[in-house]
Short mmCIF file of C-alpha atoms and ligand atoms in Angstrom, two decimals:
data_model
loop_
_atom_site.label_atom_id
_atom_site.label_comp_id
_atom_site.label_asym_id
_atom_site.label_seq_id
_atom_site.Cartn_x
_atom_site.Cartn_y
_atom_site.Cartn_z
CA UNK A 3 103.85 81.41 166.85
CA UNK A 4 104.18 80.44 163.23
CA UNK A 5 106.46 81.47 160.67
CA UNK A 6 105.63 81.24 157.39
CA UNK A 7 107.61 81.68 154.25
CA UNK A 8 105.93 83.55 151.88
CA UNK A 9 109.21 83.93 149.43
CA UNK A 10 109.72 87.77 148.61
CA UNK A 11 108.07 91.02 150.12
CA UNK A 12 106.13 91.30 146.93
CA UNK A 13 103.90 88.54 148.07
CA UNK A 14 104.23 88.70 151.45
CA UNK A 15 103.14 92.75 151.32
CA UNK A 16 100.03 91.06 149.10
CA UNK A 17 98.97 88.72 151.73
CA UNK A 18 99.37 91.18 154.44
CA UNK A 19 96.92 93.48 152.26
CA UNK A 20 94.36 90.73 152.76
CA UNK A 21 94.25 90.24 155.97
CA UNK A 22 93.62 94.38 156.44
CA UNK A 23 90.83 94.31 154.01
CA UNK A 24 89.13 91.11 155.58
CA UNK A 25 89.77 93.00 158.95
CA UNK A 26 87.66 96.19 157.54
CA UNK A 27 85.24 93.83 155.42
CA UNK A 28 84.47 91.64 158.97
CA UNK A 29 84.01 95.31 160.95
CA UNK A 30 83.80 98.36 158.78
CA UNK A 31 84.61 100.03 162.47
CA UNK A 32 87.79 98.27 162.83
CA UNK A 33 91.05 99.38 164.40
CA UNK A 34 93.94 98.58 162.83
CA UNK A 35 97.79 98.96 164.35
CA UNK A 36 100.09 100.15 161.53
CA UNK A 37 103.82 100.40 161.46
CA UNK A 38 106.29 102.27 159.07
CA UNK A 39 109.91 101.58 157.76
CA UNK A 40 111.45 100.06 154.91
CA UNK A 41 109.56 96.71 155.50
CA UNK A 42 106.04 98.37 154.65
CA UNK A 43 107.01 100.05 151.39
CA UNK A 44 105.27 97.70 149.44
CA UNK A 45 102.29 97.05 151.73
CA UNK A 46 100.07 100.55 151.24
CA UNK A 47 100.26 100.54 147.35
CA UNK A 48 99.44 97.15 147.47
CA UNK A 49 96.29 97.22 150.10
CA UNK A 50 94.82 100.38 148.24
CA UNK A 51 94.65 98.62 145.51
CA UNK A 52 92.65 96.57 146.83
CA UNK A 53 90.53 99.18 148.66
CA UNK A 54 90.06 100.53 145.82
CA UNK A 55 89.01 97.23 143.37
CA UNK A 56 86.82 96.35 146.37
CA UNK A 57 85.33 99.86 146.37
CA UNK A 58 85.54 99.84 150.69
CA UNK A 59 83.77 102.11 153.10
CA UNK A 60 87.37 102.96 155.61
CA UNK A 61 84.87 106.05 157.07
CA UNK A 62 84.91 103.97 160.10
CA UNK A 63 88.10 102.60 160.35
CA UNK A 64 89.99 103.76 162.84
CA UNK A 65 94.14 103.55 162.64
CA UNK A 66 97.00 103.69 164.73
CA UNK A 67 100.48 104.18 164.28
CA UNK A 68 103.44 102.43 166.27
CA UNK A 69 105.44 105.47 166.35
CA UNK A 70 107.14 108.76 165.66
CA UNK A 71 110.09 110.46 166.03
CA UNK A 72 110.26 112.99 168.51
CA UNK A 73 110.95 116.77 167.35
CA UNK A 74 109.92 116.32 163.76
CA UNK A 75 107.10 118.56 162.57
CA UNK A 76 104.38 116.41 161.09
CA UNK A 77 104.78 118.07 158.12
CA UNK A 78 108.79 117.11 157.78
CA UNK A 79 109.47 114.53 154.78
CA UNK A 80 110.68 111.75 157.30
CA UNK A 81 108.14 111.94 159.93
CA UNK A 82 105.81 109.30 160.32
CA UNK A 83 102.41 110.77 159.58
CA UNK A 84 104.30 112.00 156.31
CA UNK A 85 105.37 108.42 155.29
CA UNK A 86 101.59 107.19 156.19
CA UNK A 87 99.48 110.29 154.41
CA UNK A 88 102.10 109.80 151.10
CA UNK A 89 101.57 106.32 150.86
CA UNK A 90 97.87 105.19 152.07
CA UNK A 91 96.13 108.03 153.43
CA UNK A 92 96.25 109.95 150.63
CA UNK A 93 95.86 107.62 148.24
CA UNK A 94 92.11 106.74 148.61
CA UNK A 95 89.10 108.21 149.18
CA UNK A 96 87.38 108.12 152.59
CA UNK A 97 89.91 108.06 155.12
CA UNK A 98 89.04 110.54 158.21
CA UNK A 99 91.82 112.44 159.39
CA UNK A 100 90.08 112.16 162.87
CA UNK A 101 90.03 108.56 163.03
CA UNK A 102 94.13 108.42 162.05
CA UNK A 103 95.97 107.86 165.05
CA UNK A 104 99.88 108.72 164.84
CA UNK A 105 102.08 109.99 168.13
CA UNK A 106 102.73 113.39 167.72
CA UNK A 107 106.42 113.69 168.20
CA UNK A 108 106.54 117.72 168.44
CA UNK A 109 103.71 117.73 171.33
CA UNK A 110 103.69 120.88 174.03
CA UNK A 111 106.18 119.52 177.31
CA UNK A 112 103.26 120.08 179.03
CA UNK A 113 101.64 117.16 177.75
CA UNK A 114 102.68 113.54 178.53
CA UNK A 115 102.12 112.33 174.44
CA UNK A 116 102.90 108.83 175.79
CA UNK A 117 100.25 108.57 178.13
CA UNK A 118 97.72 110.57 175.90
CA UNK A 119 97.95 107.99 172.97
CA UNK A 120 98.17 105.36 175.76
CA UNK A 121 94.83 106.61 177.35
CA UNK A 122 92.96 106.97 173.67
CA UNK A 123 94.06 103.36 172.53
CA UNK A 124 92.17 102.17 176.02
CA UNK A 125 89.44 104.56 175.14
CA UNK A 126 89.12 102.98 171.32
CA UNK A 127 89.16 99.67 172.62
CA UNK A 128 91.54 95.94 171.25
CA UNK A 129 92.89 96.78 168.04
CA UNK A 130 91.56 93.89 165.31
CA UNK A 131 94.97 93.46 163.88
CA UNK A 132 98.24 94.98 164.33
CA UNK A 133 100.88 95.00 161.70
CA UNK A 134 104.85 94.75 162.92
CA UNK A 135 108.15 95.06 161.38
CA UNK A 136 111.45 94.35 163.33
CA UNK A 137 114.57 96.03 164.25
CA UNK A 138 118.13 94.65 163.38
CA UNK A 139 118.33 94.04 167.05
CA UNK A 140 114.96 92.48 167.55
CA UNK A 141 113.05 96.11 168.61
CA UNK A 142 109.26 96.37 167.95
CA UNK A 143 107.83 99.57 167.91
CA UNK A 144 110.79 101.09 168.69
CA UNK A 145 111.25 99.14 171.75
CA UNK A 146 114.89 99.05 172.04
CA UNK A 147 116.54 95.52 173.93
CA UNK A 148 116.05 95.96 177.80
CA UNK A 149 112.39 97.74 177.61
CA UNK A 150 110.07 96.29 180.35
CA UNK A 151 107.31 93.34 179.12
CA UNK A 152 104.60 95.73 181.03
CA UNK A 153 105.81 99.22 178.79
CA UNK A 154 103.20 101.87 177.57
CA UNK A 155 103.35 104.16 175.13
CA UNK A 156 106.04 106.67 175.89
CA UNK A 157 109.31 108.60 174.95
CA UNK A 158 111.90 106.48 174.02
CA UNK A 159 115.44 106.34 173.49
CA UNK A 160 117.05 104.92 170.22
CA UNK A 161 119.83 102.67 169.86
CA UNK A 162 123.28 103.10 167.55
CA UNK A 163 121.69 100.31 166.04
CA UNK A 164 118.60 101.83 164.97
CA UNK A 165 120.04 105.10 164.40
CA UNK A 166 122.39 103.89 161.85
CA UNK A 167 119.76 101.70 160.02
CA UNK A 168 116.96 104.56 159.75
CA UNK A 169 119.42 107.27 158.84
CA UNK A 170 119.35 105.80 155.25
CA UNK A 171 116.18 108.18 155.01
CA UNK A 172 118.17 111.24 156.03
CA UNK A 173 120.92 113.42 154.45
CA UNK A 174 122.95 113.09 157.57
CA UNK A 175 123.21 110.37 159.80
CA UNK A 176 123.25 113.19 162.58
CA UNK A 177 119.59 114.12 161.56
CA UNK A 178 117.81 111.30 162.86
CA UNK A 179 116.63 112.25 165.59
CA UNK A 180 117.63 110.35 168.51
CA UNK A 181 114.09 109.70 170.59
CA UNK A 182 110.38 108.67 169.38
CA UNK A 183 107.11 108.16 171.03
CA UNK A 184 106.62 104.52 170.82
CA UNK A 185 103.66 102.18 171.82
CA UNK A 186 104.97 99.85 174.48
CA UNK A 187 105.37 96.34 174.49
CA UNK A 188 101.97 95.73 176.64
CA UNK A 189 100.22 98.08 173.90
CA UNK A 190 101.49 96.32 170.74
CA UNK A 191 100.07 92.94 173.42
CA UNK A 192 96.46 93.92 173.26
CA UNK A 193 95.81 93.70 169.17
CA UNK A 194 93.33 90.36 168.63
CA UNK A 195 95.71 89.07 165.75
CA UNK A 196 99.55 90.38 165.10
CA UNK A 197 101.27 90.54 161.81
CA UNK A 198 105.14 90.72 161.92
CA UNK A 199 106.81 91.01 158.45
CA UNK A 200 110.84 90.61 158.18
CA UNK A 201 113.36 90.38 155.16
CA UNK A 202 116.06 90.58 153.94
CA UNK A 203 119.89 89.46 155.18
CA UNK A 204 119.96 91.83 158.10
CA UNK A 205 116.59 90.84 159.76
CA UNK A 206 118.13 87.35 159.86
CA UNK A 207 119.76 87.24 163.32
CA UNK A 208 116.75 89.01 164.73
CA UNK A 209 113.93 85.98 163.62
CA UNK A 210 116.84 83.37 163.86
CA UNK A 211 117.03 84.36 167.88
CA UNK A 212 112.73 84.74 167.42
CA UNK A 213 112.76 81.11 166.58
CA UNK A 214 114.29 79.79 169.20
CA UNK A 215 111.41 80.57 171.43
CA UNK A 216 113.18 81.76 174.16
CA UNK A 217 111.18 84.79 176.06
CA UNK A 218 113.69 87.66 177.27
CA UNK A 219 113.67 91.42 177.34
CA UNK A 220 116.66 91.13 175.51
CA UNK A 221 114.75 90.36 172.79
CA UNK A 222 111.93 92.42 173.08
CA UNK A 223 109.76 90.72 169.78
CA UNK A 224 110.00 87.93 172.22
CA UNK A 225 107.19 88.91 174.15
CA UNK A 226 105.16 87.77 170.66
CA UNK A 227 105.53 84.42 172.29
CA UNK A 228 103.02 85.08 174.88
CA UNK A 229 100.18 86.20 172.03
CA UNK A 230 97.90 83.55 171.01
CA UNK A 231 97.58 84.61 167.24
CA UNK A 232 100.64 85.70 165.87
CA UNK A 233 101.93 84.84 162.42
CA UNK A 234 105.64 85.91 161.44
CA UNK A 235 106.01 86.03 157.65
CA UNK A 236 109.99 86.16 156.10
CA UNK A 237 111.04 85.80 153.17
CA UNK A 238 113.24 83.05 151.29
CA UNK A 239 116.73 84.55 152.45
CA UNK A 240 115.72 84.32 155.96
CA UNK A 241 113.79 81.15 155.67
CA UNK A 242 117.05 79.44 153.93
CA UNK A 243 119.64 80.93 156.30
CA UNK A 244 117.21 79.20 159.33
CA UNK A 245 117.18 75.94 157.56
C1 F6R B 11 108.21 101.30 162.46
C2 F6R B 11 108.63 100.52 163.62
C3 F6R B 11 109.93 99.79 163.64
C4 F6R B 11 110.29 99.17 162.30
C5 F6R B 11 111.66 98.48 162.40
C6 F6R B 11 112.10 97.92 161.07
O1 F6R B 11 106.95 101.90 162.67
O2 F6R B 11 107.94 100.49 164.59
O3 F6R B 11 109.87 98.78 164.62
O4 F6R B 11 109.32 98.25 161.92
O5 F6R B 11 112.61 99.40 162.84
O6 F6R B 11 112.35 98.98 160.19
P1 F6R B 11 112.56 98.72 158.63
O7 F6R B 11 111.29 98.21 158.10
O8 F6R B 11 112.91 100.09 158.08
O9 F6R B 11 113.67 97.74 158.52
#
């Protein structure tokens, strides 16, 4: 695993635009693992941009989400397939709302959601390239500290860590809601090439324990050890405060 300091999130969301449009330009079929938060703000404006200078085909392109939170509407301002159709999906032409691949978070009880989106990632086959952020406490996906190595997709619960850092996107920290549907750890595993972006002060004990290299469940980002083409990408304040 390399880490590579690529200064702010202005470049580093540039770079990471890139590497999705050589993904689509090598396969215009490609399947590409996407992830949400704060750390991606900059990343959609900034890759369809480049869609759209490059004037690319995504008709084929197949994308799926990390996660969602469970009991939001998809419709509901802070739910994930909101944050995704405001900020790439409906920004450029040619995305198929068949081929966009998010957990739904408000599915029938019936259903087992987690083993549905587990089952049609399978069926799709490797994604090309998967794109991570990281939790305060070292969570991918939201894959809190203490989730198995071999997880699937399923419901998960989230941590007073987690809740307190996402409820910045609510009105009341009581809103968020307390569970999502989240890929597992062997899910995120299967991508051919994995992205993982982090800055900023408080992701600095999370790539600072990274670094070390040692493999735990504590740490579940620490399975990214085990995957043969990983690149972690900080920015200067992390960089500095490892050095
Ligand atoms: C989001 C996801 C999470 C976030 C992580 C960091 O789809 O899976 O793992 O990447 O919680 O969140 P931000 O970027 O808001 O700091």
């Amino acid at each position: 695993m390399n880490i590579y300091n690529l200064k702010d999130k202005s470049t580093a969301s540039i770079y990471t635009a890139i590497a999705l449009l050589k993904t689509i330009k090598n396969n215009p079929q490609a399947i590409l693992g996407l992830a949400t938060g704060s750390t991606m703000v900059e990343l959609y404006p900034q890759f369809t941009d480049l869609l759209r200078a490059n004037q690319v085909d995504v008709s084929g392109v197949h994308t799926f989400n990390l996660d969602e939170y469970v009991g939001l509407e998809a419709t509901h301002p802070q739910s994930y397939y909101t944050y995704m159709h405001e900020r790439l999906f409906n920004q450029y032409e040619g995305w198929q709302e068949s081929n966009i691949h998010i957990p739904n978070g408000k599915s029938d009880e019936a259903v087992d959601e987690g083993a549905r989106y587990e089952q049609l990632l399978h069926e799709m086959g490797r994604p090309d390239i998967q794109i991570l952020g990281i939790g305060e406490n070292g969570h991918i996906g939201f894959n809190e500290p203490g989730t198995s190595f071999e997880s699937t997709t399923s419901i998960v619960d989230l941590t007073p860590s987690t809740l307190h850092a996402n409820s910045i996107h609510f009105e009341h920290a009581d809103d968020v809601p307390k569970q999502a549907v989240s890929m597992g750890l062997s899910s995120i595993m299967r991508a051919e090439r994995i992205i993982l972006l982090a800055f900023g002060e408080k992701k600095i004990d999370a790539i600072r324990r990274l670094a070390t290299g040692e493999i735990s469940e504590e740490l579940p980002a620490s399975i990214l050890h085990r995957h043969s083409n990983v690149e972690v990408i900080v920015d200067d304040v992390i960089f500095k405060a490892l050095h």
